[in-house]
Amino acid sequence: MATAQPQPQLKPNRTAPKLRLNWAFSDLYRKVLTWKLEAQAKISGRGYSCAALDGLSEYNITINSDQTVSCNCQDYETTGQIGSLRTNTFEEVFFGTKAQKFRDDLAAGKMPIPTCTRCGDLKRLPPAVNGVKSAPPKPHLPFRGMLLENTVRCNVDCTGCARENAASLRVNKQLVMPLAEMEKMGDLVQRLGMKQLFYLNLGEPFLSPTIGSELAMLRHKNPDCRIVTSTNGVLLNTDAKREAALNFSHIFFSVHGITNEMSEKYMHRGNFEKAYDAMKQMAMYRDARKLTEPLLEWKYLLFNWNDHPKHIERAIEMAREAKLDFISFWPTNNPFWGMSWRYRMGLLNKYGRKNWKGLELDLRPEGRRGTPIHKNYEGD
């Protein structure tokens, strides 16, 4: 079992004038998108549906650390909460009044919450046939995947994350899900027959003092489930935690640069050297046991300060040296002043295969490249 870690103070990241401007720009952009999408629906007569609320998504439906359920993975203001597992079953929440109102609003061409405008699970309904509008899909319980947040605490403060606002709104200030409640979540994942569980959301998973017990329990209850996490790596720093991490199918290391200075521009209070060492040590620990999972992937967000070809090439070289399975380069618009124009202009396309992430390089040995990354995962 992992030892307890000092709990970091949750410091607001929206206070600096430049950051306030960034969030104001983001809010304005969502308002413009809302107007555009609702106008398109009115003109065309075609409403929308949500793959997550229809039970067809691999992602987005999220159980937060306080057992509230959100319809999306960026519910910083809790506007996307559709219920709580403290008072209702998952089925009651998923088919409940709040969730159905969201579905009805979408079908009528309205955005129920601003987050819908930038969500990959927003879908347009098919055109009318013989003057009859297409009905939205009949919802059913999700089984492809969902998110589970063991904690909303984090040891770093990223420019594009409003986690501290979400943390302040957690019911009873419950920032870490107790192990007894996590046991119930393991039973729920089993009952729903989930193919994938994303053990992540707005916090750092390895900050939980019971991370070892949590992961062992989840894997025991769900032996065939693809369990995925994302970590900044800094706290994956002991053999006890590395042993616990062997229960994952895939680990994304969010490390955005090749030096402390470069990484710190986005991920404040992080540490590149510690994160990179964590990647190397995890690969060594896994490989020494002759295991092929968890797959280890360096998730590199692209900004205009870390996207020069010499930086990309060095990151790829370092990923190979660390014996990682993948390195992927993800474009982002947050903060808006950090956007990677090299990526947008296609100047980085030679660095990997384009997919939903952005660009991805498979670094696995030739005999394993292109093979399924988990038996229950069909890929993009």
Coordinates of C-alpha atoms in Angstrom, one line a residue:
M1 CA 0.0 0.0 0.0
A2 CA 1.3 3.4 -0.8
T3 CA 2.3 5.7 2.0
A4 CA 0.4 9.0 2.6
Q5 CA 1.7 12.1 0.8
P6 CA 1.5 15.6 2.2
Q7 CA -1.7 17.2 0.9
P8 CA -0.9 20.3 -1.3
Q9 CA -2.8 23.5 -0.9
L10 CA -5.3 24.2 -3.6
K11 CA -4.3 27.6 -5.0
P12 CA -6.5 29.4 -7.5
N13 CA -5.0 29.6 -11.0
R14 CA -7.5 32.2 -12.3
T15 CA -6.2 35.2 -10.3
A16 CA -3.4 36.5 -12.5
P17 CA -4.6 39.1 -15.1
K18 CA -3.2 37.0 -18.0
L19 CA -5.0 33.9 -16.8
R20 CA -8.2 35.7 -16.1
L21 CA -8.0 36.9 -19.7
N22 CA -7.5 33.3 -20.9
W23 CA -10.7 32.0 -19.1
A24 CA -12.7 35.0 -20.2
F25 CA -11.6 34.2 -23.8
S26 CA -12.6 30.6 -23.3
D27 CA -16.0 31.5 -21.9
L28 CA -16.6 34.0 -24.8
Y29 CA -15.6 31.3 -27.3
R30 CA -18.2 28.9 -25.8
K31 CA -20.9 31.5 -26.0
V32 CA -20.1 32.1 -29.7
L33 CA -20.2 28.3 -30.4
T34 CA -23.5 28.0 -28.5
W35 CA -25.0 30.7 -30.7
K36 CA -23.6 29.1 -33.8
L37 CA -24.8 25.5 -33.0
E38 CA -28.2 26.6 -31.9
A39 CA -28.6 28.7 -35.0
Q40 CA -27.6 25.8 -37.2
A41 CA -30.2 23.6 -35.5
K42 CA -32.9 26.2 -36.0
I43 CA -32.1 26.7 -39.7
S44 CA -31.7 23.1 -40.6
G45 CA -34.3 21.6 -38.3
R46 CA -31.8 19.1 -37.0
G47 CA -31.1 18.8 -33.3
Y48 CA -28.3 17.1 -31.5
S49 CA -27.6 14.1 -29.3
C50 CA -24.9 13.2 -26.8
A51 CA -23.0 9.9 -27.3
A52 CA -22.1 9.9 -23.6
L53 CA -25.8 10.3 -22.4
D54 CA -26.9 7.8 -25.0
G55 CA -24.5 5.2 -23.6
L56 CA -22.4 5.0 -26.7
S57 CA -19.2 6.8 -25.6
E58 CA -15.9 5.4 -24.4
Y59 CA -15.3 8.5 -22.3
N60 CA -16.9 11.5 -20.6
I61 CA -19.4 9.9 -18.1
T62 CA -17.6 10.7 -14.9
I63 CA -18.0 9.6 -11.3
N64 CA -16.4 12.3 -9.2
S65 CA -14.5 11.9 -5.9
D66 CA -17.7 12.9 -3.9
Q67 CA -19.8 10.3 -5.9
T68 CA -21.6 12.9 -8.0
V69 CA -22.0 11.9 -11.6
S70 CA -21.1 14.3 -14.5
C71 CA -21.9 13.9 -18.1
N72 CA -18.5 15.3 -19.2
C73 CA -14.8 15.2 -18.2
Q74 CA -14.4 19.0 -17.8
D75 CA -17.2 19.7 -15.3
Y76 CA -15.3 22.4 -13.5
E77 CA -18.4 24.3 -12.5
T78 CA -20.6 21.2 -11.8
T79 CA -23.2 22.3 -14.4
G80 CA -22.9 18.9 -16.0
Q81 CA -23.8 16.9 -12.9
I82 CA -26.8 14.6 -13.5
G83 CA -27.1 13.1 -10.0
S84 CA -25.3 11.5 -7.1
L85 CA -24.6 7.9 -6.2
R86 CA -25.0 8.8 -2.5
T87 CA -28.8 9.0 -3.0
N88 CA -29.5 7.0 -6.2
T89 CA -28.3 4.0 -8.1
F90 CA -26.3 4.6 -11.3
E91 CA -29.3 3.5 -13.3
E92 CA -31.6 6.1 -11.6
V93 CA -29.0 8.8 -12.2
F94 CA -28.4 7.9 -15.9
F95 CA -32.0 7.7 -16.8
G96 CA -33.1 10.4 -14.3
T97 CA -34.8 13.7 -14.8
K98 CA -31.6 15.8 -15.2
A99 CA -30.0 13.5 -17.7
Q100 CA -33.2 13.3 -19.7
K101 CA -33.6 17.1 -19.7
F102 CA -30.1 17.4 -21.3
R103 CA -31.1 14.8 -24.0
D104 CA -34.4 16.7 -24.7
D105 CA -32.6 20.1 -24.9
L106 CA -30.1 18.7 -27.4
A107 CA -32.8 17.0 -29.5
A108 CA -34.5 20.4 -29.6
G109 CA -31.3 22.1 -30.9
K110 CA -30.3 23.7 -27.6
M111 CA -27.1 23.4 -25.7
P112 CA -28.0 22.4 -22.1
I113 CA -24.5 23.5 -20.8
P114 CA -21.7 25.5 -22.4
T115 CA -19.3 22.5 -22.2
C116 CA -21.4 20.7 -24.9
T117 CA -20.1 23.1 -27.5
R118 CA -16.6 21.7 -27.4
C119 CA -17.3 18.1 -26.6
G120 CA -16.4 15.3 -29.0
D121 CA -19.6 13.4 -28.0
L122 CA -21.9 16.1 -29.4
K123 CA -23.6 14.6 -32.5
R124 CA -26.0 16.1 -35.0
L125 CA -29.2 14.1 -35.6
P126 CA -29.7 12.8 -39.2
P127 CA -31.7 14.9 -41.7
A128 CA -35.5 14.6 -41.7
V129 CA -37.0 11.8 -43.9
N130 CA -40.2 12.7 -45.8
G131 CA -40.6 15.7 -43.5
V132 CA -40.3 13.6 -40.4
K133 CA -37.5 14.7 -38.0
S134 CA -35.1 12.1 -36.9
A135 CA -35.5 10.9 -33.3
P136 CA -32.5 10.8 -31.0
P137 CA -31.0 7.4 -30.2
K138 CA -32.7 5.5 -27.3
P139 CA -30.3 5.7 -24.4
H140 CA -28.9 2.6 -22.8
L141 CA -26.4 2.0 -19.9
P142 CA -22.8 2.8 -20.9
F143 CA -20.5 -0.2 -21.3
R144 CA -17.6 1.1 -23.5
G145 CA -16.0 3.3 -20.9
M146 CA -16.3 5.8 -18.1
L147 CA -14.1 8.0 -15.9
L148 CA -13.6 7.4 -12.1
E149 CA -11.9 10.1 -10.1
N150 CA -10.2 8.9 -6.9
T151 CA -9.1 12.4 -6.0
V152 CA -9.5 16.0 -7.2
R153 CA -6.3 17.0 -5.4
C154 CA -3.2 17.6 -7.4
N155 CA 0.5 18.4 -6.7
V156 CA 0.8 20.6 -9.8
D157 CA -1.2 23.6 -11.1
C158 CA -1.7 23.6 -14.9
T159 CA -2.7 26.8 -16.7
G160 CA -5.5 25.1 -18.6
C161 CA -7.1 23.4 -15.6
A162 CA -9.7 24.9 -13.4
R163 CA -9.5 22.0 -11.0
E164 CA -9.4 24.2 -7.8
N165 CA -12.8 25.6 -8.7
A166 CA -14.3 22.1 -9.1
A167 CA -12.6 21.0 -5.8
S168 CA -14.3 23.9 -4.0
L169 CA -17.7 22.6 -5.2
R170 CA -17.3 18.9 -4.2
V171 CA -20.0 17.8 -1.8
N172 CA -18.9 18.0 1.8
K173 CA -15.5 19.1 0.5
Q174 CA -14.7 15.4 -0.2
L175 CA -11.6 15.7 -2.3
V176 CA -10.5 12.0 -2.0
M177 CA -12.9 9.0 -2.4
P178 CA -12.6 6.7 0.6
L179 CA -11.6 3.1 -0.1
A180 CA -14.9 1.8 1.2
E181 CA -16.7 3.9 -1.5
M182 CA -14.2 2.9 -4.1
E183 CA -15.1 -0.7 -3.4
K184 CA -18.6 0.1 -4.5
M185 CA -17.3 1.7 -7.6
G186 CA -15.4 -1.4 -8.4
D187 CA -18.7 -3.4 -8.1
L188 CA -20.4 -0.9 -10.4
V189 CA -17.8 -1.2 -13.1
Q190 CA -18.2 -5.0 -12.8
R191 CA -22.0 -4.8 -12.9
L192 CA -22.0 -2.6 -16.0
G193 CA -19.5 -4.8 -17.8
M194 CA -17.3 -1.9 -18.6
K195 CA -14.7 -2.5 -21.3
Q196 CA -12.6 0.4 -20.2
L197 CA -12.2 2.4 -17.0
F198 CA -10.3 5.7 -17.1
Y199 CA -8.9 6.2 -13.6
L200 CA -8.5 9.9 -13.9
N201 CA -10.2 13.2 -14.1
L202 CA -9.3 16.5 -12.4
G203 CA -6.7 15.3 -9.8
E204 CA -3.4 13.3 -9.6
P205 CA -4.3 9.6 -9.0
F206 CA -1.1 8.8 -7.1
L207 CA -1.9 11.4 -4.5
S208 CA -4.4 9.1 -2.9
P209 CA -3.0 7.4 0.3
T210 CA -4.7 4.2 -0.6
I211 CA -3.8 4.0 -4.3
G212 CA -2.3 0.5 -3.9
S213 CA -5.4 -1.0 -2.4
E214 CA -7.6 0.8 -4.8
L215 CA -5.9 -0.5 -7.9
A216 CA -5.5 -4.1 -6.6
M217 CA -9.3 -4.1 -5.8
L218 CA -10.3 -2.7 -9.2
R219 CA -8.2 -5.2 -11.1
H220 CA -9.4 -8.1 -9.0
K221 CA -13.1 -7.2 -9.6
N222 CA -12.5 -6.4 -13.2
P223 CA -9.8 -8.7 -14.6
D224 CA -10.6 -8.1 -18.3
C225 CA -11.3 -4.3 -18.1
R226 CA -8.8 -2.0 -19.8
I227 CA -7.8 0.4 -16.9
V228 CA -6.2 3.6 -18.0
T229 CA -4.7 6.5 -16.0
S230 CA -3.0 9.8 -16.6
T231 CA -0.3 11.1 -14.2
N232 CA 2.2 13.9 -14.1
G233 CA 4.6 11.2 -12.9
V234 CA 6.2 13.1 -10.0
L235 CA 4.5 11.0 -7.3
L236 CA 5.0 7.6 -9.1
N237 CA 8.3 7.4 -7.2
T238 CA 8.4 4.2 -5.1
D239 CA 8.4 0.5 -5.8
A240 CA 5.2 0.1 -3.9
K241 CA 3.5 2.6 -6.3
R242 CA 5.1 1.0 -9.3
E243 CA 3.8 -2.4 -8.1
A244 CA 0.3 -0.9 -7.8
A245 CA 0.7 0.7 -11.2
L246 CA 1.1 -2.8 -12.8
N247 CA -2.6 -3.1 -12.4
F248 CA -3.1 -0.5 -15.1
S249 CA -3.4 -1.4 -18.8
H250 CA -2.1 1.9 -20.0
I251 CA -0.4 4.9 -18.3
F252 CA -0.2 8.3 -19.9
F253 CA 2.5 10.5 -18.5
S254 CA 1.6 14.2 -19.0
V255 CA 4.9 15.8 -19.4
H256 CA 5.0 18.9 -21.6
G257 CA 8.5 19.7 -22.6
I258 CA 12.1 18.4 -22.3
T259 CA 13.3 20.7 -19.6
N260 CA 12.0 22.1 -16.3
E261 CA 11.8 25.6 -17.7
M262 CA 9.8 24.5 -20.7
S263 CA 7.4 22.3 -18.7
E264 CA 6.9 24.9 -15.9
K265 CA 5.4 27.4 -18.4
Y266 CA 2.2 25.3 -18.4
M267 CA 2.6 22.8 -15.4
H268 CA 3.4 25.0 -12.4
R269 CA 5.0 23.3 -9.4
G270 CA 5.9 20.3 -11.6
N271 CA 9.4 18.8 -12.0
F272 CA 10.6 17.5 -15.4
E273 CA 13.5 15.6 -14.1
K274 CA 11.4 13.7 -11.6
A275 CA 8.7 13.0 -14.1
Y276 CA 11.1 11.7 -16.7
D277 CA 12.8 9.5 -14.2
A278 CA 9.4 8.1 -13.2
M279 CA 8.8 7.1 -16.8
K280 CA 12.2 5.4 -17.0
Q281 CA 11.8 3.6 -13.6
M282 CA 8.3 2.4 -14.5
A283 CA 9.5 0.9 -17.7
M284 CA 12.4 -0.8 -16.0
Y285 CA 10.2 -2.1 -13.3
R286 CA 7.7 -3.6 -15.8
D287 CA 10.3 -4.9 -18.1
A288 CA 12.2 -6.7 -15.3
R289 CA 9.1 -8.7 -14.7
K290 CA 8.8 -9.5 -18.5
L291 CA 5.4 -7.9 -18.7
T292 CA 4.0 -6.0 -21.7
E293 CA 1.5 -4.0 -19.7
P294 CA 0.9 -1.4 -18.6
L295 CA 1.7 0.4 -21.9
L296 CA 3.6 3.5 -21.1
E297 CA 3.0 6.7 -23.2
W298 CA 4.5 10.1 -23.0
K299 CA 1.7 12.6 -23.5
Y300 CA 3.3 15.8 -24.7
L301 CA 0.9 18.8 -25.0
L302 CA 2.1 21.1 -27.9
F303 CA 2.6 24.8 -27.3
N304 CA 4.5 27.4 -29.2
W305 CA 7.3 27.2 -26.7
N306 CA 7.9 23.5 -26.9
D307 CA 7.1 22.6 -30.5
H308 CA 10.3 23.4 -32.3
P309 CA 11.5 20.4 -34.4
K310 CA 14.6 20.2 -32.3
H311 CA 12.5 19.9 -29.2
I312 CA 10.2 17.3 -30.8
E313 CA 13.1 15.2 -32.0
R314 CA 14.8 15.3 -28.6
A315 CA 11.6 14.2 -26.9
I316 CA 11.3 11.3 -29.3
E317 CA 14.9 10.3 -28.6
M318 CA 14.4 10.6 -24.8
A319 CA 11.2 8.5 -25.1
R320 CA 13.2 5.7 -26.9
E321 CA 15.9 5.9 -24.3
A322 CA 13.3 5.5 -21.5
K323 CA 12.0 2.4 -23.3
L324 CA 8.5 3.8 -23.5
D325 CA 5.9 2.3 -25.8
F326 CA 4.4 5.5 -27.3
I327 CA 5.0 9.2 -27.4
S328 CA 2.1 11.4 -28.6
F329 CA 1.9 15.1 -29.3
W330 CA -1.4 16.7 -28.5
P331 CA -2.5 20.2 -29.8
T332 CA -4.4 22.5 -27.4
N333 CA -6.0 25.9 -27.5
N334 CA -5.6 26.5 -23.8
P335 CA -4.1 28.9 -23.1
F336 CA -5.0 30.6 -26.3
W337 CA -1.6 32.5 -26.5
G338 CA 0.3 29.2 -26.3
M339 CA -1.3 27.6 -29.4
S340 CA 1.2 25.6 -31.5
W341 CA 1.1 27.3 -34.9
R342 CA 3.6 24.8 -36.2
Y343 CA 1.1 22.0 -35.6
R344 CA -1.8 24.0 -37.1
M345 CA 0.2 24.6 -40.3
G346 CA 1.1 21.0 -40.6
L347 CA 4.8 21.5 -40.1
L348 CA 5.0 18.7 -37.5
N349 CA 3.2 16.0 -39.5
K350 CA 6.3 14.0 -40.1
Y351 CA 6.6 13.2 -36.4
G352 CA 4.2 10.3 -36.2
R353 CA 0.7 9.1 -37.3
K354 CA -2.2 11.5 -37.1
N355 CA -5.1 10.4 -35.0
W356 CA -7.5 11.7 -32.4
K357 CA -4.7 12.7 -30.1
G358 CA -2.8 14.7 -32.7
L359 CA 0.3 12.8 -33.6
E360 CA 1.4 9.5 -32.3
L361 CA 4.6 7.4 -32.6
D362 CA 4.6 3.7 -31.8
L363 CA 8.0 3.0 -30.2
R364 CA 7.4 -0.7 -29.5
P365 CA 9.6 -3.4 -31.0
E366 CA 8.8 -4.2 -34.6
G367 CA 7.1 -7.4 -33.7
R368 CA 4.6 -5.6 -31.5
R369 CA 3.9 -2.4 -33.5
G370 CA 0.4 -2.0 -34.7
T371 CA -0.9 -4.7 -32.5
P372 CA -4.0 -4.1 -30.3
I373 CA -3.0 -2.2 -27.2
H374 CA -5.4 -4.2 -25.1
K375 CA -7.8 -7.1 -25.8
N376 CA -10.9 -5.0 -25.0
Y377 CA -9.8 -1.9 -26.9
E378 CA -10.6 -1.5 -30.6
G379 CA -8.6 1.6 -31.2
D380 CA -9.5 4.9 -33.0

